[in-house]
XYZ file of C-alpha atoms in Angstrom:
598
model
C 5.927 -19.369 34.071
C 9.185 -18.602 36.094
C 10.375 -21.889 37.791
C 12.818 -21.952 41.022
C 15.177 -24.128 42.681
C 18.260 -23.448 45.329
C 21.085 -24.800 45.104
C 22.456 -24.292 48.997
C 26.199 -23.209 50.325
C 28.216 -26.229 49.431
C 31.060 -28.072 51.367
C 34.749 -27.280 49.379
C 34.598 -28.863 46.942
C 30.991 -30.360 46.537
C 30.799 -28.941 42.706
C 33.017 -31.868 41.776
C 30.560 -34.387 42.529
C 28.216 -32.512 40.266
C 30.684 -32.323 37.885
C 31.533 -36.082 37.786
C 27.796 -36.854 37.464
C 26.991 -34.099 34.526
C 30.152 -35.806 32.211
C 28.686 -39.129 32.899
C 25.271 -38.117 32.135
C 26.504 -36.431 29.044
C 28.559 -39.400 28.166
C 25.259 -41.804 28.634
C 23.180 -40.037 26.182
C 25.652 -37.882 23.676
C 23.761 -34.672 23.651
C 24.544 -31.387 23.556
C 23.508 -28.015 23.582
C 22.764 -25.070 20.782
C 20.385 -23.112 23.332
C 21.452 -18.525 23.520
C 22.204 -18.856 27.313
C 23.859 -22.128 27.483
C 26.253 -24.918 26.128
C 27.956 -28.185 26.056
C 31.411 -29.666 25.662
C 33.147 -32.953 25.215
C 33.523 -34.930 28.466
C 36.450 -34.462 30.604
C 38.766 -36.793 29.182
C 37.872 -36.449 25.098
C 40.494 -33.555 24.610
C 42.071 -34.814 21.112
C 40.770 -33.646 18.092
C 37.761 -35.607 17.513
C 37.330 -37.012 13.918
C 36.936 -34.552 10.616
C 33.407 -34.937 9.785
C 34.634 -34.471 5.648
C 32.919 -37.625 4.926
C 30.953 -38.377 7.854
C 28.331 -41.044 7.328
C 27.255 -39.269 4.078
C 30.043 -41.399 2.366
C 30.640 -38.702 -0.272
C 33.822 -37.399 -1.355
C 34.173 -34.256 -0.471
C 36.305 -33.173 -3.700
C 32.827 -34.178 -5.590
C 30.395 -32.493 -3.856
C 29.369 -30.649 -6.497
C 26.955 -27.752 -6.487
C 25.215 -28.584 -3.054
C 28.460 -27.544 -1.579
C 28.574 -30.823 0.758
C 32.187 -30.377 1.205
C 31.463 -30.519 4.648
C 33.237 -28.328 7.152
C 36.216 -29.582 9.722
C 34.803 -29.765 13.210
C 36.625 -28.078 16.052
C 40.197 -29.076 17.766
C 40.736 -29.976 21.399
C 40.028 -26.196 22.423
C 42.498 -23.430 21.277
C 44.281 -25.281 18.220
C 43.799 -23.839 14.855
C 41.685 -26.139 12.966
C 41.751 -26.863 9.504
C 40.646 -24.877 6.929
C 37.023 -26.221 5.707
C 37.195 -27.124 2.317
C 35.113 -24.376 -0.149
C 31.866 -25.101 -2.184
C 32.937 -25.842 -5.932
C 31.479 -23.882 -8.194
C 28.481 -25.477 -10.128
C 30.499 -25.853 -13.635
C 33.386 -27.617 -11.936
C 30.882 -29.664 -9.734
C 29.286 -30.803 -12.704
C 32.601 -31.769 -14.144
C 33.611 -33.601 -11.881
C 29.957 -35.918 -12.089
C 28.495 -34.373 -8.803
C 24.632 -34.677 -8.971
C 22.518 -31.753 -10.099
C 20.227 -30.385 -7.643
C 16.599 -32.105 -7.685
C 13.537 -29.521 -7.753
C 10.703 -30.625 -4.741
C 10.200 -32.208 -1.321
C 9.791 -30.356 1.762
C 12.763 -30.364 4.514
C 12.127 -30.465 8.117
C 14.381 -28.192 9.845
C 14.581 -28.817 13.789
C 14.788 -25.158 16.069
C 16.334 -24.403 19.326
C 13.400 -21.904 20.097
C 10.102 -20.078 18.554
C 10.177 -16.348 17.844
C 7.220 -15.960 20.000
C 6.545 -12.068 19.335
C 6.208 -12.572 15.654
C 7.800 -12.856 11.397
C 8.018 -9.065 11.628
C 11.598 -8.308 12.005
C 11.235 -4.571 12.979
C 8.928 -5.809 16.468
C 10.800 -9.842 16.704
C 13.078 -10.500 19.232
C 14.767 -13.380 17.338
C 17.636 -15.390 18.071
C 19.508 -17.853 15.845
C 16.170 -19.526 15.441
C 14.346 -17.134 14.064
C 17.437 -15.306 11.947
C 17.077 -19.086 9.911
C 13.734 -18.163 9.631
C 14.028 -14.622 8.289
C 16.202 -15.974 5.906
C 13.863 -18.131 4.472
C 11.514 -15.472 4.302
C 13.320 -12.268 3.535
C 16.556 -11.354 2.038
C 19.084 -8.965 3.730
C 20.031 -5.990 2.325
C 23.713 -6.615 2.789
C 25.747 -10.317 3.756
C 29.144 -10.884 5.533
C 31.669 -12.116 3.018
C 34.214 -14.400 4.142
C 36.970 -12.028 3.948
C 36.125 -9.977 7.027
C 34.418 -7.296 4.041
C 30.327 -6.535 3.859
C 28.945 -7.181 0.400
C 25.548 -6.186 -1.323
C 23.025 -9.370 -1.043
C 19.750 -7.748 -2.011
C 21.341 -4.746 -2.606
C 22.762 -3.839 -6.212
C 25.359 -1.738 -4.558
C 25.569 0.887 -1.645
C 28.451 3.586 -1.593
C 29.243 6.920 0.874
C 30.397 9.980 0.715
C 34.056 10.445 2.688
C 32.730 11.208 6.038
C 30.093 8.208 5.857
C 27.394 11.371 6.956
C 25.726 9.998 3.314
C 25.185 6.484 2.229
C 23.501 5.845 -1.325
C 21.475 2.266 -1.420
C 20.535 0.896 -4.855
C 18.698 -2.035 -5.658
C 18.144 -4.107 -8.749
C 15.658 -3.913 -11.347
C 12.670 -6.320 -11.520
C 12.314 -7.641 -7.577
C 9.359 -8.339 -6.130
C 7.652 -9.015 -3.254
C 5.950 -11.527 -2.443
C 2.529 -9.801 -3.078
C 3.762 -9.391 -6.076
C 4.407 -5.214 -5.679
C 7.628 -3.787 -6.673
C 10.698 -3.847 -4.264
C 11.903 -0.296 -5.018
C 13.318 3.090 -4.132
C 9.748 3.848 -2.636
C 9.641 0.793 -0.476
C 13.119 1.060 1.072
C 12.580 4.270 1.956
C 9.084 3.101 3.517
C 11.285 -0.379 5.309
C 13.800 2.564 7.247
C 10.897 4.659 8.393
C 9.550 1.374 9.491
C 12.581 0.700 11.116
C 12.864 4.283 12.897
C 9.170 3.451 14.617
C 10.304 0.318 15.648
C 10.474 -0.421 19.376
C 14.261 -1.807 19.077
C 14.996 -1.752 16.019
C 14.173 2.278 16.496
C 17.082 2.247 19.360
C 19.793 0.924 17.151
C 18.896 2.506 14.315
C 18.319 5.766 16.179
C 22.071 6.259 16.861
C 22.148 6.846 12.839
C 20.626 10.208 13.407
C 18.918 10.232 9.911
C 18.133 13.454 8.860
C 16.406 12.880 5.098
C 15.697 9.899 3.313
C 16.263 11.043 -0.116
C 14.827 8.596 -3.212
C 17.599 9.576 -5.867
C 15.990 7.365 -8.485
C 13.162 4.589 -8.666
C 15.900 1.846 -8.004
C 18.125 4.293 -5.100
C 17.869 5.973 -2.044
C 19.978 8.774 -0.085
C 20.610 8.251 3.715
C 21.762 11.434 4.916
C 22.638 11.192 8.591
C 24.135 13.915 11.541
C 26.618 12.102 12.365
C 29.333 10.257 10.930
C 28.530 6.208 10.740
C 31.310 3.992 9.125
C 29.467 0.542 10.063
C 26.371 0.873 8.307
C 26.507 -1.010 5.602
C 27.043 -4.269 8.280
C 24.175 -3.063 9.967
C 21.628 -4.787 6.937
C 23.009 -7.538 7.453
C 20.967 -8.791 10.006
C 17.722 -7.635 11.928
C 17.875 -3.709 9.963
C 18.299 -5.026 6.785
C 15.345 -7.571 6.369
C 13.262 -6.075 3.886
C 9.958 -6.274 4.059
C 7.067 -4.671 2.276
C 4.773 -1.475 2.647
C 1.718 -3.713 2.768
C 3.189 -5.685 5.619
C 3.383 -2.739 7.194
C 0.354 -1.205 6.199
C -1.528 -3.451 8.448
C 0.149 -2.252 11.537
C 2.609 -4.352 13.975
C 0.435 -6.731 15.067
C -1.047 -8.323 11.540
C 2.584 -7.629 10.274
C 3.643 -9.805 13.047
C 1.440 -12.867 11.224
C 1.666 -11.706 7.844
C 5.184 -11.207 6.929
C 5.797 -10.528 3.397
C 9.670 -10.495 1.734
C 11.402 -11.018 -1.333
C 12.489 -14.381 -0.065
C 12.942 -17.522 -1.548
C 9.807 -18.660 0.279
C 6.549 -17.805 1.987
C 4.792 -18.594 4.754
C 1.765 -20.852 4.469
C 0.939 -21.693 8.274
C 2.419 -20.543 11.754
C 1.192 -22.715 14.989
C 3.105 -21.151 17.426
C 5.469 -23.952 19.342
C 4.465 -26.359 16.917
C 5.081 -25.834 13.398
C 6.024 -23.032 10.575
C 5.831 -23.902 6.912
C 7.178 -21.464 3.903
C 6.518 -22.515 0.721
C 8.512 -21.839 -3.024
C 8.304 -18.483 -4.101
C 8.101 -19.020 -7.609
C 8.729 -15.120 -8.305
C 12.125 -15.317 -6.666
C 14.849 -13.320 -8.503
C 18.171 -15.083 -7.550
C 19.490 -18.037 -9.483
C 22.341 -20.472 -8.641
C 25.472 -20.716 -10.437
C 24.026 -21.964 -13.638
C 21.593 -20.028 -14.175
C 18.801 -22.463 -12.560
C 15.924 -21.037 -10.342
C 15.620 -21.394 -6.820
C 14.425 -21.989 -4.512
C 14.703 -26.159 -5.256
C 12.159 -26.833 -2.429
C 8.760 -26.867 -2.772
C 8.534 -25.784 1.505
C 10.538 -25.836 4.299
C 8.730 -26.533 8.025
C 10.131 -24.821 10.891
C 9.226 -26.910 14.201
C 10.863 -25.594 17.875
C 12.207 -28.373 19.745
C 13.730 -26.188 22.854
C 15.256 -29.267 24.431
C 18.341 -29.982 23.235
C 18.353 -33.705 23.501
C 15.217 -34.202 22.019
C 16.413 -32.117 18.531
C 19.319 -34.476 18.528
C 16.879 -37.529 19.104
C 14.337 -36.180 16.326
C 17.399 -35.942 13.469
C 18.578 -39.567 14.708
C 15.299 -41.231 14.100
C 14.525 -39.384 10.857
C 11.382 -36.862 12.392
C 13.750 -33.798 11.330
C 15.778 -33.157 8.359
C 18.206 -30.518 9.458
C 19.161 -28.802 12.904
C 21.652 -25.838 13.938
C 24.034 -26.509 16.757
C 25.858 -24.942 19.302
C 27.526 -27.767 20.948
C 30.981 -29.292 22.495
C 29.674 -32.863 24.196
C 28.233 -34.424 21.054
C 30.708 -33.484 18.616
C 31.856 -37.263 17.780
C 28.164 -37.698 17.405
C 26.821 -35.229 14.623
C 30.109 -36.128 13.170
C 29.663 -39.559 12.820
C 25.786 -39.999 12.239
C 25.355 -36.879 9.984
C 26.411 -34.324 7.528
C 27.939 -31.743 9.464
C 28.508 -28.051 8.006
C 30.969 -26.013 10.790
C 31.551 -21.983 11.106
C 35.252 -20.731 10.888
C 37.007 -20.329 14.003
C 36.805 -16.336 13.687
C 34.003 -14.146 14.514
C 32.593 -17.096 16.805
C 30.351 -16.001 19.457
C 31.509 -16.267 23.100
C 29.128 -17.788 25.964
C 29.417 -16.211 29.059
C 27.686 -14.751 31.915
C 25.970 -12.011 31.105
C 25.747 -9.530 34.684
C 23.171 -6.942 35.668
C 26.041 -4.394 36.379
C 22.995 -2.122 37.526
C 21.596 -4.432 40.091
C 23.444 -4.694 43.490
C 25.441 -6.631 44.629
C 26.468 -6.756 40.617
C 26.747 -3.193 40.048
C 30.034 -3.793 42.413
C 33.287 -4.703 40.233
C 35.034 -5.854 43.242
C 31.950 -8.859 43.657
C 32.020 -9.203 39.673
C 36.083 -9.424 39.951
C 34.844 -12.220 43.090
C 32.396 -14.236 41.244
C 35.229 -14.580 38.341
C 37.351 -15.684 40.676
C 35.333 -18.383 42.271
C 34.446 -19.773 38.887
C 36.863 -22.266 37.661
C 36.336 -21.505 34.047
C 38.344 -24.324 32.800
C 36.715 -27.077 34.614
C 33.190 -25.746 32.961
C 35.094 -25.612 29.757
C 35.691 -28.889 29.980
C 31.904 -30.362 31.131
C 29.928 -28.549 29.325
C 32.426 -27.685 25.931
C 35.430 -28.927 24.370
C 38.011 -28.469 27.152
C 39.226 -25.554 24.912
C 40.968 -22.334 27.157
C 38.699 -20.212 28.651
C 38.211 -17.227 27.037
C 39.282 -14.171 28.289
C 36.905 -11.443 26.474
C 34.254 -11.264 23.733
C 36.855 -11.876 20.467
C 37.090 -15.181 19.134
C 40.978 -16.053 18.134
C 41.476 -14.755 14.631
C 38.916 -11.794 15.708
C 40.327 -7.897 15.655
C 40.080 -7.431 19.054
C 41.195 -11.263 20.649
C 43.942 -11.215 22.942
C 45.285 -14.081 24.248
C 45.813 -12.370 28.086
C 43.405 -9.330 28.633
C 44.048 -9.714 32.259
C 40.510 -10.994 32.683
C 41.125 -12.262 36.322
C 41.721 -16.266 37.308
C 40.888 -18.800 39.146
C 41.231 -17.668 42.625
C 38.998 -18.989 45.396
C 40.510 -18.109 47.974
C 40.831 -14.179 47.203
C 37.390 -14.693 45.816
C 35.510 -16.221 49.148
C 37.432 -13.115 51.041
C 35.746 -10.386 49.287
C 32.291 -11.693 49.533
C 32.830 -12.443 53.048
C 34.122 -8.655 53.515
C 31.257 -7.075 51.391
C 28.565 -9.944 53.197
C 26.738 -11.001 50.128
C 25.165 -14.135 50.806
C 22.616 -14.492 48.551
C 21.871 -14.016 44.945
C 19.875 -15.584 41.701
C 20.666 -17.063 38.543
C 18.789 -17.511 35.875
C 18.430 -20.231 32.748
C 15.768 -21.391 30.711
C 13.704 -24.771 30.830
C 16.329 -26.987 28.500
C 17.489 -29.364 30.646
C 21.295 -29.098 29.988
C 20.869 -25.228 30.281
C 19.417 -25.865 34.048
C 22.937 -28.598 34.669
C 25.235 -25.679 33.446
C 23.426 -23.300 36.160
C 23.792 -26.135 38.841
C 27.340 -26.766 38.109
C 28.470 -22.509 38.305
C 25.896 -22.138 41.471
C 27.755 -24.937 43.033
C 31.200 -23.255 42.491
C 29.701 -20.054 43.857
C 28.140 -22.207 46.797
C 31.772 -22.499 47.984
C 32.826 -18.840 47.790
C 29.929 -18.616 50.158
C 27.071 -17.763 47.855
C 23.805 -19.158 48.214
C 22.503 -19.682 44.660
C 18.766 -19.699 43.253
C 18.362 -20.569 39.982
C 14.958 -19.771 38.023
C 14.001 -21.143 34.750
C 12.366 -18.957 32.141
C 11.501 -20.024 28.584
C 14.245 -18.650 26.293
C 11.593 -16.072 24.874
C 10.986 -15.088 28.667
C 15.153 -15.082 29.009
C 15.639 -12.850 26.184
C 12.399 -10.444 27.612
C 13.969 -9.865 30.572
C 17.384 -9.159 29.421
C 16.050 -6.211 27.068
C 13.883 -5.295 30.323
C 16.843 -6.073 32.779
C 14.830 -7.928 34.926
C 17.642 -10.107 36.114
C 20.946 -10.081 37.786
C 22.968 -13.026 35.891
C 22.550 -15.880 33.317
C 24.306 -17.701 30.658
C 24.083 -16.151 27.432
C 25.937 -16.171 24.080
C 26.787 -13.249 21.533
C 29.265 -11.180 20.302
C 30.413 -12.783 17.085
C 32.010 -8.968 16.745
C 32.317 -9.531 12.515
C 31.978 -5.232 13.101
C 33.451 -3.791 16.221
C 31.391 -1.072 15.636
C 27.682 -3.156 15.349
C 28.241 -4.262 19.158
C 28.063 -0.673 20.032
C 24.122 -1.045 20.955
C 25.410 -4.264 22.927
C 27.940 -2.070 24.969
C 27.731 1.882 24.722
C 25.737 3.313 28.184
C 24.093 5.311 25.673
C 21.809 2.100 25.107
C 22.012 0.945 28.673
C 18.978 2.743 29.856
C 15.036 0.977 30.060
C 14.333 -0.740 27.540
C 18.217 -1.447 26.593
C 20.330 -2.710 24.098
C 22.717 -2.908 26.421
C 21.637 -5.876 28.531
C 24.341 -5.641 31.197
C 23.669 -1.685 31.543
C 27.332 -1.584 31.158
C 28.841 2.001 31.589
C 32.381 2.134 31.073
C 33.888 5.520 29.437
C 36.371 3.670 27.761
C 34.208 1.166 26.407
C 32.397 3.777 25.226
C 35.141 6.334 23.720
C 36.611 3.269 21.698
C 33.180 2.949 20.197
C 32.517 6.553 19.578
C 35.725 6.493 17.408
C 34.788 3.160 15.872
C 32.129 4.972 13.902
C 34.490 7.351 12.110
C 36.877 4.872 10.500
C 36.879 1.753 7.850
C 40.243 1.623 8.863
C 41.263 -2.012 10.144
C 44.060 -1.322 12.111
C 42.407 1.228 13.869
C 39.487 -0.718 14.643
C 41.314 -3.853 15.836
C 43.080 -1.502 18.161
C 40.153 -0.173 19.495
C 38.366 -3.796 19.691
C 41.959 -4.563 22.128
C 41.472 -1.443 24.445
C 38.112 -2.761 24.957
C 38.663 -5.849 25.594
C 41.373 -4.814 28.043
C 38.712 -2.292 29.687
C 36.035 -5.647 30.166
C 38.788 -7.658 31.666
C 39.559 -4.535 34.329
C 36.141 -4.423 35.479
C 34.755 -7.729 34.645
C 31.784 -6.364 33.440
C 31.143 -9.802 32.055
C 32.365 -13.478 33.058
C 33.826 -14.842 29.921
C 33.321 -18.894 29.317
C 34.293 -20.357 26.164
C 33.823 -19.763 22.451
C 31.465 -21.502 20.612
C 31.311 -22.677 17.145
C 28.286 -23.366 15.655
C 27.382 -26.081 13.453
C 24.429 -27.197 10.936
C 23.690 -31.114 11.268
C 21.738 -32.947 8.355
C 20.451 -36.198 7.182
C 22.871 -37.707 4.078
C 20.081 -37.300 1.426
C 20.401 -33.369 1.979
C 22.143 -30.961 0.009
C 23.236 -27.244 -0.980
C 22.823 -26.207 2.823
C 24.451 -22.426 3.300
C 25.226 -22.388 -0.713
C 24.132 -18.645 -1.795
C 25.267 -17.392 -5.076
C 26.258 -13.911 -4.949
C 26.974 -11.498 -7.716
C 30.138 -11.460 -8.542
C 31.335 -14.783 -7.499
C 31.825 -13.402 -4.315
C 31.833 -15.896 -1.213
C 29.917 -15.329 1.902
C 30.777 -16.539 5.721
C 29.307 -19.673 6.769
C 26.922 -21.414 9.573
C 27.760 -17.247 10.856
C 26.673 -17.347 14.483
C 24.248 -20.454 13.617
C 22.259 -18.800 10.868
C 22.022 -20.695 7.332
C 20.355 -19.387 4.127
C 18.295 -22.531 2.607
C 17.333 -20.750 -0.565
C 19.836 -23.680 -2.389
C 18.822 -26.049 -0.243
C 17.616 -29.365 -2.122
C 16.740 -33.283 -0.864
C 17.704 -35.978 -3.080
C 14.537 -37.782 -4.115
C-alpha cells in the first residue's frame, strides 16, 4: 500500500538543515544504499580516496588468490578520478602454483537481496531488477555474456553469426545440455524459448522491434532468425532478460505455473520460494560447464535467496554473520564493506547512472521549460555529496569511459534563481514524488523535495514497495522518482528505454520520452557494428537529453558485491576460449563458481 507524506514550501535555504542531519545520520550508523530508485554517498567531508579494499579484512594476498578469483576489486575514487585497474582472476593452473586453495565442494551460502521478484522465476512475465537478474543466474544461463572488452561473447551459446545486413542471425548451441528436467536443450527448444518470448507481455515489446519473420531450425543443435529489418545489437540482447533460456515444459504449463516452476540449464534449481522470505536453489548435478581445470560445478550444494529491502538491515545481517553475501549500490559505507568484508567492485565504464526519472507525458512534466526548472533548482552536487561519493554530477546517461560520455552535454546547472522564475511564471505549485519504503530511499526524496520546496514547489512524496515502483513506471502511473539504469554496454539495447516507439501504454519507455533525435540516432544504431559510429550517435543523444532535460541526471553508481572472508570464486565464470567476462555488471554476479571454505 501507497504511503504519503508532504514535505511543505521551505524557507531559502531550509534543505541544508536536512542535509546536515542526513550526513550525520549516515555517519552514526555507516549504511548505505543498493536500492533501483535510490542511493548513498560518503559524507560531506570523506572526499579522498577511501582505502583499496585488495586485502580488506580477508587478509589474503591478492597475488594468491587463486582460482576463487578473490583478487578483490579497487573501490571507487573521490568522484570523477580514474581508479585503479582491479586486479584479474588468475587462472586456476597459475592459482594452484602459486599454493592458492582449491575450491571445497558443499555448504549452502546465504546471499542477502535488495528486493523480491514478486511476479515470478519466469523471465519472459518477471519484472526483475538486479535482484532477481542474481537470481536468474543461478537458475538459468544466458544465451550470450558481456566480455570485458566492450565485445558480446557466446555463454550458452556455441556460437551465433549474421549475414551482412544483420536481417539473419544463425544461433548454435552445444551438444549434450540439458535441462533441468532432464530434456534436451536444443534447436527445437530455442526455437520454442523465442516464440515464448514473442507472447510475452514485455519481453514481446522489445523483442517485437526484431520483426521476426521465420524461425528456421537449420540443424538439431542451430536455429535461423530471419528478421524484416536490419538489427546489429542482437546478439547483446541474450544477454540479459531475452536470452534466459528456459524450457518447453516450463512453458507448457502456461505463465502462471511457469512463474513457480522455472526450469533452466543452470547451475542450480529451485527447491522452495516463500515469497519475501526465502528462495533456495540447489546443485544441479547435470550441469555442463566446468571451471578451469576441468572440475564440475556448481561447488555448492544450494544457495538461499532472502530479500532484505532495507538497506541498513542487509548491511547489519552480513555484519553479524545471518547473510553470506550481498550486492551493493552504495557511496556512504564504502570505508565500511571495505574494511569488514571482501569486496568485489564493477569497472568504472558501463556504470549505471541514478537519476530522476520524469513522466515527460504528465503535466506540468511534459513541459521542458519546468524539466529545464526542476534541474535548475536541484543542486546536484550537494546530493552527490550526501547521499554518494561527492563525485561530479553527471551530466547524461554514459558513465566516463562509456561511448557516448561527455564531460559537458550542456545538461543545465545549478541555477535557483532562473529556476524559481519559471515556475513562478508557469504557476506550478504543486507536484509528487515518489520512492519506495527503504528508509534511505525516503531521506534522498526529502532532501530533493526540500530543494524544490525553495523554487516554490510544494512536494509530496509517496512510498511504494520497489515491486509497486517498478509497476508503475512500466504503467506510467507517476510523474517523478529516483531510479537507476542505463549501464549503455549497447547503445543500441537502450532503444526500448528511449525510442517513442516504446513510449506508449504499457511502455518500455518509462519517461514516454519522444524526441526525434533521440530516436533517429537509434534508428541508425541498428544498422551498424561500427564503434565509431555508434559512440557518435550515443554523443548526439546525449547532447539531445541535456537540451530538453528529459531526465535529471545525479551521479554514477558503481556497484559492488560484499562477502564474508570464508567465501570464494564470487563472479568467476569460465568461458570457452579463455575469454574474460565484465564484472559485478550493473550489480549482477554469476555464483555458479561460487564455493565457502569449510
Amino acid at each position: 500500500m501507497a504511503r504519503s507524506r508532504r514535505v511543505q514550501q521551505q524557507a531559502p535555504w531550509r534543505w541544508l538543515a536536512l542535509f546536515l542531519a542526513t550526513a550525520l545520520a549516515f555517519s552514526a550508523c555507516g549504511s548505505g544504499n543498493d536500492d533501483d530508485d535510490g542511493d548513498s554517498s560518503v559524507a560531506a567531508e570523506a572526499t579522498a580516496a577511501p582505502e583499496s579494499p585488495s586485502e580488506g579484512s580477508s587478509g589474503e594476498d591478492p597475488a594468491a588468490s587463486g582460482v576463487d578469483g578473490d583478487s578483490a576489486q579497487s573501490s571507487p575514487g573521490d568522484g570523477g578520478g580514474q581508479d585503479e585497474a582491479p586486479a584479474q582472476d588468475e587462472p586456476a593452473s597459475a592459482a594452484a602454483a602459486s599454493g592458492a586453495p582449491a575450491p571445497q565442494y558443499g555448504g549452502t551460502l546465504v546471499v542477502g537481496l535488495e528486493a523480491e521478484t514478486t511476479n515470478g522465476l519466469n523471465p519472459v512475465n518477471a519484472q526483475a531488477a538486479v535482484s532477481g537478474q542474481i537470481l536468474f543466474r543461478a537458475l538459468y544461463d544466458t544465451l550470450t555474456i558481456e566480455g570485458e572488452d566492450g565485445q558480446i561473447v557466446p555463454n550458452l551459446l556455441e556460437s551465433f553469426s549474421s549475414n551482412d545486413d544483420f536481417t539473419e542471425w544463425t544461433l548454435t548451441l552445444p551438444p549434450g545440455i540439458l535441462f533441468h528436467d532432464g530434456t534436451p536443450a536444443d534447436a527445437a527448444a530455442l526455437k520454442r524459448h523465442f516464440e515464448e518470448q514473442e507472447r510475452g507481455t514485455l519481453t514481446g515489446l522489445a523483442i517485437g522491434d526484431w520483426d521476426i519473420q521465420e524461425i528456421q531450425i537449420v540443424d538439431d543443435l542451430s536455429i535461423r532468425l530471419v528478421l524484416g529489418r536490419q538489427f546489429a545489437p542482437l546478439p547483446y540482447a541474450l544477454s540479459s532478460h531475452l536470452g534466459f533460456f528456459g524450457a518447453p515444459a516450463m512453458h507448457d504449463m502456461g505463465s502462471e505455473g511457469a512463474a513457480r516452476n522455472p526450469i533452466g540449464t543452470g547451475p542450480f534449481m529451485l527447491e522452495q520460494w516463500v515469497p519475501n522470505e526465502v528462495t533456495r536453489v540447489v546443485r544441479n548435478p547435470d550441469y555442463w560447464r566446468t571451471d578451469a581445470e576441468g572440475r564440475s560445478l556448481p561447488y555448492l550444494d544450494a544457495v538461499e535467496f532472502r530479500p532484505i529491502p532495507d538497506t541498513d538491515g542487509r548491511f547489519n545481517a552480513l555484519r553479524a554473520g545471518d547473510i553470506d553475501a550481498s550486492s551493493v549500490n552504495a557511496g556512504l559505507s564504502v570505508d565500511e564493506y571495505n574494511e569488514q568484508f571482501k569486496t568485489f567492485w564493477q569497472d568504472e565504464e558501463y556504470n549505471e547512472t541514478t537519476f530522476l526519472l520524469l513522466n515527460n507525458s504528465r503535466e506540468p512534466f511534459n513541459n521542458p521549460e519546468f524539466r529545464r526548472a526542476l534541474a535548475q533548482c536541484l543542486d546536484r552536487q550537494t546530493f552527490s555529496t550526501v547521499r554518494w561519493d561527492g563525485q561530479v554530477p553527471a551530466t547524461g546517461p554514459f558513465s566516463p569511459g562509456t561511448p557516448g560520455y561527455l564531460e559537458d552535454s550542456g545538461f543545465p546547472g545549478y541555477d535557483p534563481e532562473a529556476g524559481r522564475a519559471v515556475i513562478a511564471q508557469l504557476g506550478v505549485t504543486d507536484i509528487e514524488l515518489g520512492t519506495t519504503t527503504d528508509p534511505f530511499n525516503l531521506l534522498n526524496s526529502e532532501l530533493i523535495a526540500s530543494m524544490w520546496g525553495d523554487c516554490g514547489l510544494d512536494v509530496s512524496i509517496t512510498q511504494v514497495d520497489q515491486a509497486e515502483l517498478v509497476t508503475n513506471a512500466v504503467f506510467g502511473n507517476f510523474t517523478a522518482f529516483l531510479w537507476r539504469q542505463h549501464e549503455s554496454y549497447d547503445l543500441s539495447v537502450e532503444r526500448v528505454w528511449w525510442h517513442s516507439k516504446f513510449g506508449q501504454g504499457i511502455a518500455l519507455n518509462l519517461g514516454r520520452i519522444n524526441n526525434p533525435a533521440i530516436d533517429a540516432a537509434l534508428d541508425e544504431a541498428l544498422t551498424t557494428d561500427d564503434p565509431e559510429r555508434l559512440r557518435e550517435l550515443a554523443e548526439g543523444i546525449n547532447r539531445a537529453f541535456a537540451e530538453e532535460v528529459h531526465y535529471i541526471w545525479a551521479y554514477h553508481s558503481r556497484w559492488l558485491f560484499a562477502t564474508q572472508d570464508y567465501v570464494h570464486g564470487v563472479d568467476n565464470l569460465t568461458l570457452r576460449g579463455g575469454q574474460k567476462h565484465e564484472k559485478v555488471f550493473s550489480g549482477r554476479v554469476f555464483l555458479t563458481e561460487a564455493w565457502i571454505e569449510q
